Short mmCIF file of C-alpha atoms in Angstrom, two decimals:
data_model
loop_
_atom_site.label_atom_id
_atom_site.label_comp_id
_atom_site.label_asym_id
_atom_site.label_seq_id
_atom_site.Cartn_x
_atom_site.Cartn_y
_atom_site.Cartn_z
CA UNK X 1 0.29 -0.19 -0.07
CA UNK X 2 2.36 2.67 1.52
CA UNK X 3 5.45 1.15 -1.05
CA UNK X 4 3.42 1.79 -4.24
CA UNK X 5 3.25 5.33 -3.40
CA UNK X 6 6.86 6.02 -3.33
CA UNK X 7 6.78 6.83 -6.84
CA UNK X 8 3.82 8.74 -7.14
CA UNK X 9 4.78 11.05 -4.59
CA UNK X 10 8.58 11.71 -5.84
CA UNK X 11 6.90 12.43 -9.08
CA UNK X 12 4.14 14.80 -7.98
CA UNK X 13 6.72 16.72 -5.73
CA UNK X 14 9.23 17.15 -8.74
CA UNK X 15 6.32 18.82 -10.88
CA UNK X 16 5.59 21.10 -7.89
CA UNK X 17 9.27 21.83 -7.31
CA UNK X 18 10.12 22.36 -10.87
CA UNK X 19 6.99 23.90 -12.36
CA UNK X 20 5.27 25.97 -10.07
CA UNK X 21 6.40 29.53 -9.30
CA UNK X 22 5.42 30.51 -5.99
CA UNK X 23 7.77 30.14 -3.31
CA UNK X 24 5.49 28.20 -0.54
CA UNK X 25 5.09 25.34 -3.39
CA UNK X 26 8.79 25.07 -3.73
CA UNK X 27 9.22 24.95 0.14
CA UNK X 28 6.63 22.38 0.96
CA UNK X 29 7.54 20.26 -2.14
CA UNK X 30 11.56 20.56 -1.42
CA UNK X 31 10.50 18.93 2.47
CA UNK X 32 8.98 16.09 1.34
CA UNK X 33 11.83 13.93 -0.18
CA UNK X 34 13.97 13.96 3.33
CA UNK X 35 10.74 13.32 5.06
CA UNK X 36 10.16 10.18 2.97
CA UNK X 37 13.64 8.80 3.14
CA UNK X 38 13.21 9.31 7.09
CA UNK X 39 10.38 7.41 6.86
CA UNK X 40 11.47 4.59 4.95
CA UNK X 41 14.58 4.34 7.28
CA UNK X 42 12.25 4.05 10.12
CA UNK X 43 9.90 1.55 8.44
CA UNK X 44 13.09 -0.66 7.60
CA UNK X 45 14.95 -0.40 10.97
CA UNK X 46 11.88 -0.58 13.45
CA UNK X 47 8.88 -2.40 11.14
CA UNK X 48 6.01 -0.77 9.50
CA UNK X 49 4.08 -0.69 12.43
CA UNK X 50 6.37 0.38 14.78
CA UNK X 51 6.13 4.01 16.69
CA UNK X 52 8.79 5.52 14.77
CA UNK X 53 7.71 4.37 11.15
CA UNK X 54 4.21 5.41 11.87
CA UNK X 55 5.17 8.82 13.36
CA UNK X 56 7.53 9.21 10.09
CA UNK X 57 4.52 8.38 7.80
CA UNK X 58 2.34 10.99 9.31
CA UNK X 59 4.78 13.54 8.97
CA UNK X 60 5.12 12.85 5.21
CA UNK X 61 1.28 12.70 4.98
CA UNK X 62 1.10 16.12 6.69
CA UNK X 63 3.86 17.71 4.73
CA UNK X 64 1.67 16.46 1.65
CA UNK X 65 -1.44 17.88 2.96
CA UNK X 66 0.19 21.29 3.18
CA UNK X 67 1.60 21.16 -0.53
CA UNK X 68 -2.06 20.16 -1.61
CA UNK X 69 -3.30 23.02 0.33
CA UNK X 70 -0.99 25.49 -1.43
CA UNK X 71 -1.77 24.15 -4.88
CA UNK X 72 -5.38 24.29 -4.24
CA UNK X 73 -4.87 28.11 -3.53
CA UNK X 74 -3.10 28.63 -6.57
CA UNK X 75 -5.64 26.71 -8.55
CA UNK X 76 -3.63 23.70 -9.32
CA UNK X 77 -6.32 21.26 -8.79
CA UNK X 78 -4.68 18.47 -10.74
CA UNK X 79 -1.39 18.42 -8.93
CA UNK X 80 -3.62 18.84 -5.54
CA UNK X 81 -5.73 15.81 -6.49
CA UNK X 82 -2.62 13.53 -6.59
CA UNK X 83 -1.10 14.64 -3.80
CA UNK X 84 -4.54 13.97 -1.79
CA UNK X 85 -4.38 10.55 -3.09
CA UNK X 86 -1.12 10.00 -1.46
CA UNK X 87 -2.41 11.36 2.17
CA UNK X 88 -5.16 9.02 1.48
CA UNK X 89 -3.18 5.88 1.27
CA UNK X 90 -1.00 7.13 3.81
CA UNK X 91 -3.59 7.29 6.34
CA UNK X 92 -6.28 4.88 5.26
CA UNK X 93 -5.56 2.17 8.07
CA UNK X 94 -6.07 2.30 11.67
CA UNK X 95 -3.21 3.05 13.54
CA UNK X 96 -2.70 0.73 17.00
CA UNK X 97 -1.62 3.53 19.21
CA UNK X 98 -4.64 5.68 19.83
CA UNK X 99 -2.66 9.04 19.89
CA UNK X 100 -1.27 8.34 16.48
CA UNK X 101 -4.26 7.18 15.49
CA UNK X 102 -5.78 10.39 16.41
CA UNK X 103 -3.62 12.35 14.36
CA UNK X 104 -4.37 10.18 11.57
CA UNK X 105 -7.53 10.98 11.72
CA UNK X 106 -7.19 14.75 12.08
CA UNK X 107 -4.76 14.35 8.81
CA UNK X 108 -7.71 12.81 7.04
CA UNK X 109 -9.99 15.39 8.19
CA UNK X 110 -8.03 18.20 6.47
CA UNK X 111 -7.88 15.84 3.39
CA UNK X 112 -11.67 15.79 3.23
CA UNK X 113 -11.45 19.86 3.74
CA UNK X 114 -8.89 19.84 0.89
CA UNK X 115 -10.86 17.70 -1.23
CA UNK X 116 -14.40 19.93 -0.49
CA UNK X 117 -12.46 23.01 -1.57
CA UNK X 118 -11.45 21.35 -5.07
CA UNK X 119 -15.03 20.22 -5.70
CA UNK X 120 -16.49 23.53 -4.82
CA UNK X 121 -14.20 25.42 -6.85
CA UNK X 122 -15.12 23.13 -9.67
CA UNK X 123 -18.42 23.88 -9.02
CA UNK X 124 -19.22 20.49 -7.80
CA UNK X 125 -21.31 21.44 -4.75
CA UNK X 126 -22.95 18.27 -3.58
CA UNK X 127 -19.27 16.42 -4.20
CA UNK X 128 -17.85 19.23 -1.83
CA UNK X 129 -20.54 18.57 0.64
CA UNK X 130 -20.04 14.75 1.00
CA UNK X 131 -16.42 15.74 1.84
CA UNK X 132 -17.12 18.70 4.23
CA UNK X 133 -19.60 16.21 5.95
CA UNK X 134 -16.68 13.88 6.42
CA UNK X 135 -14.36 16.36 7.66
CA UNK X 136 -16.89 17.57 10.31
CA UNK X 137 -17.62 14.50 11.43
CA UNK X 138 -13.94 13.47 12.33
CA UNK X 139 -13.50 16.79 14.17
CA UNK X 140 -16.70 16.29 16.30
CA UNK X 141 -15.62 12.82 17.01
CA UNK X 142 -11.97 13.79 18.16
CA UNK X 143 -13.46 16.91 19.72
CA UNK X 144 -11.37 19.36 17.85
CA UNK X 145 -13.12 22.43 18.90
CA UNK X 146 -10.52 24.51 17.10
CA UNK X 147 -11.59 23.41 14.05
CA UNK X 148 -15.47 23.16 14.31
CA UNK X 149 -15.95 27.12 13.62
CA UNK X 150 -14.70 26.83 10.28
CA UNK X 151 -15.86 23.26 9.31
CA UNK X 152 -19.39 25.20 10.44
CA UNK X 153 -18.68 27.92 8.26
CA UNK X 154 -17.89 25.59 5.15
CA UNK X 155 -21.14 23.69 5.64
CA UNK X 156 -22.65 27.39 5.86
CA UNK X 157 -21.14 28.18 2.28
CA UNK X 158 -22.14 24.98 0.71
CA UNK X 159 -25.68 24.84 1.98
CA UNK X 160 -25.98 28.31 0.95
CA UNK X 161 -24.92 27.56 -2.70
CA UNK X 162 -27.32 24.73 -2.87
CA UNK X 163 -30.30 27.30 -1.84
CA UNK X 164 -30.62 25.66 1.55
CA UNK X 165 -30.49 29.06 3.53
CA UNK X 166 -32.17 27.89 6.61
CA UNK X 167 -29.42 25.26 7.30
CA UNK X 168 -26.71 27.66 6.25
CA UNK X 169 -28.20 30.06 8.83
CA UNK X 170 -28.01 27.45 11.33
CA UNK X 171 -24.63 26.52 10.55
CA UNK X 172 -23.43 29.95 10.78
CA UNK X 173 -24.75 30.42 14.00
CA UNK X 174 -23.15 27.43 15.37
CA UNK X 175 -19.77 28.57 14.13
CA UNK X 176 -20.36 31.98 16.24
CA UNK X 177 -21.43 29.86 19.29
CA UNK X 178 -18.55 27.63 19.23
CA UNK X 179 -16.15 30.99 18.69
CA UNK X 180 -17.79 32.41 21.59
CA UNK X 181 -17.16 29.44 23.88
CA UNK X 182 -13.48 29.12 22.75
CA UNK X 183 -12.92 32.91 23.50
CA UNK X 184 -14.27 32.33 26.87
CA UNK X 185 -11.86 29.32 27.36
CA UNK X 186 -9.32 31.23 26.35
CA UNK X 187 -10.27 34.46 28.60
CA UNK X 188 -10.29 31.62 31.58
CA UNK X 189 -6.62 30.30 30.73
CA UNK X 190 -8.54 27.09 29.55
CA UNK X 191 -6.81 27.28 25.98
CA UNK X 192 -3.06 27.83 25.47
CA UNK X 193 -3.19 30.13 22.47
CA UNK X 194 -6.16 32.07 20.95
CA UNK X 195 -8.88 30.27 19.14
CA UNK X 196 -7.58 29.62 15.48
CA UNK X 197 -8.15 27.04 12.76
CA UNK X 198 -6.02 24.84 10.76
CA UNK X 199 -8.47 24.34 8.43
CA UNK X 200 -8.39 27.33 5.64
CA UNK X 201 -11.69 28.65 4.02
CA UNK X 202 -13.09 27.20 1.09
CA UNK X 203 -12.47 28.98 -2.20
CA UNK X 204 -15.56 30.41 -4.28
CA UNK X 205 -16.62 28.47 -7.32
CA UNK X 206 -14.68 30.18 -10.38
#
């Protein structure tokens, strides 16, 4: 499963590094081969299901997710989809360690969100909705409250695109309420940093 993706990742990274002009693509793409080598080394040395190998595997998935996100922002949807396929393959199986498995699921939520951004930008709102719902489900299951406001706003935007304005408004209120709760927690010293989201806002269809 993972072995089959080594060539795919290196090929896509090469495309991004050579042909995309923005500095962020260069930076993210350049970081992936080294992380992949660490993953392969840990997998060979400690075994594919070891803590070391799985941690390195998630590091690769995180880096590829970031590259795909930047490509989406630049409208390079084909390249982003290739990278997201690799993220999907790297994170599709449950991990034996709960902490690592939670991180794996969080990366999948970000992957679903990135897919939703692509489909929305392509005007495929119903497909985008399916991915946004998957992202929201994972965020709720993991109780990642910092990511909930953006997930609700994404649902609001997609529902509004379909003319479902009442449901869209409900999600907008859910987002606002969650932000208020997070700000209270931050004011009470219950959060180490101000509320932010790891999920970027979705692009509007072109």
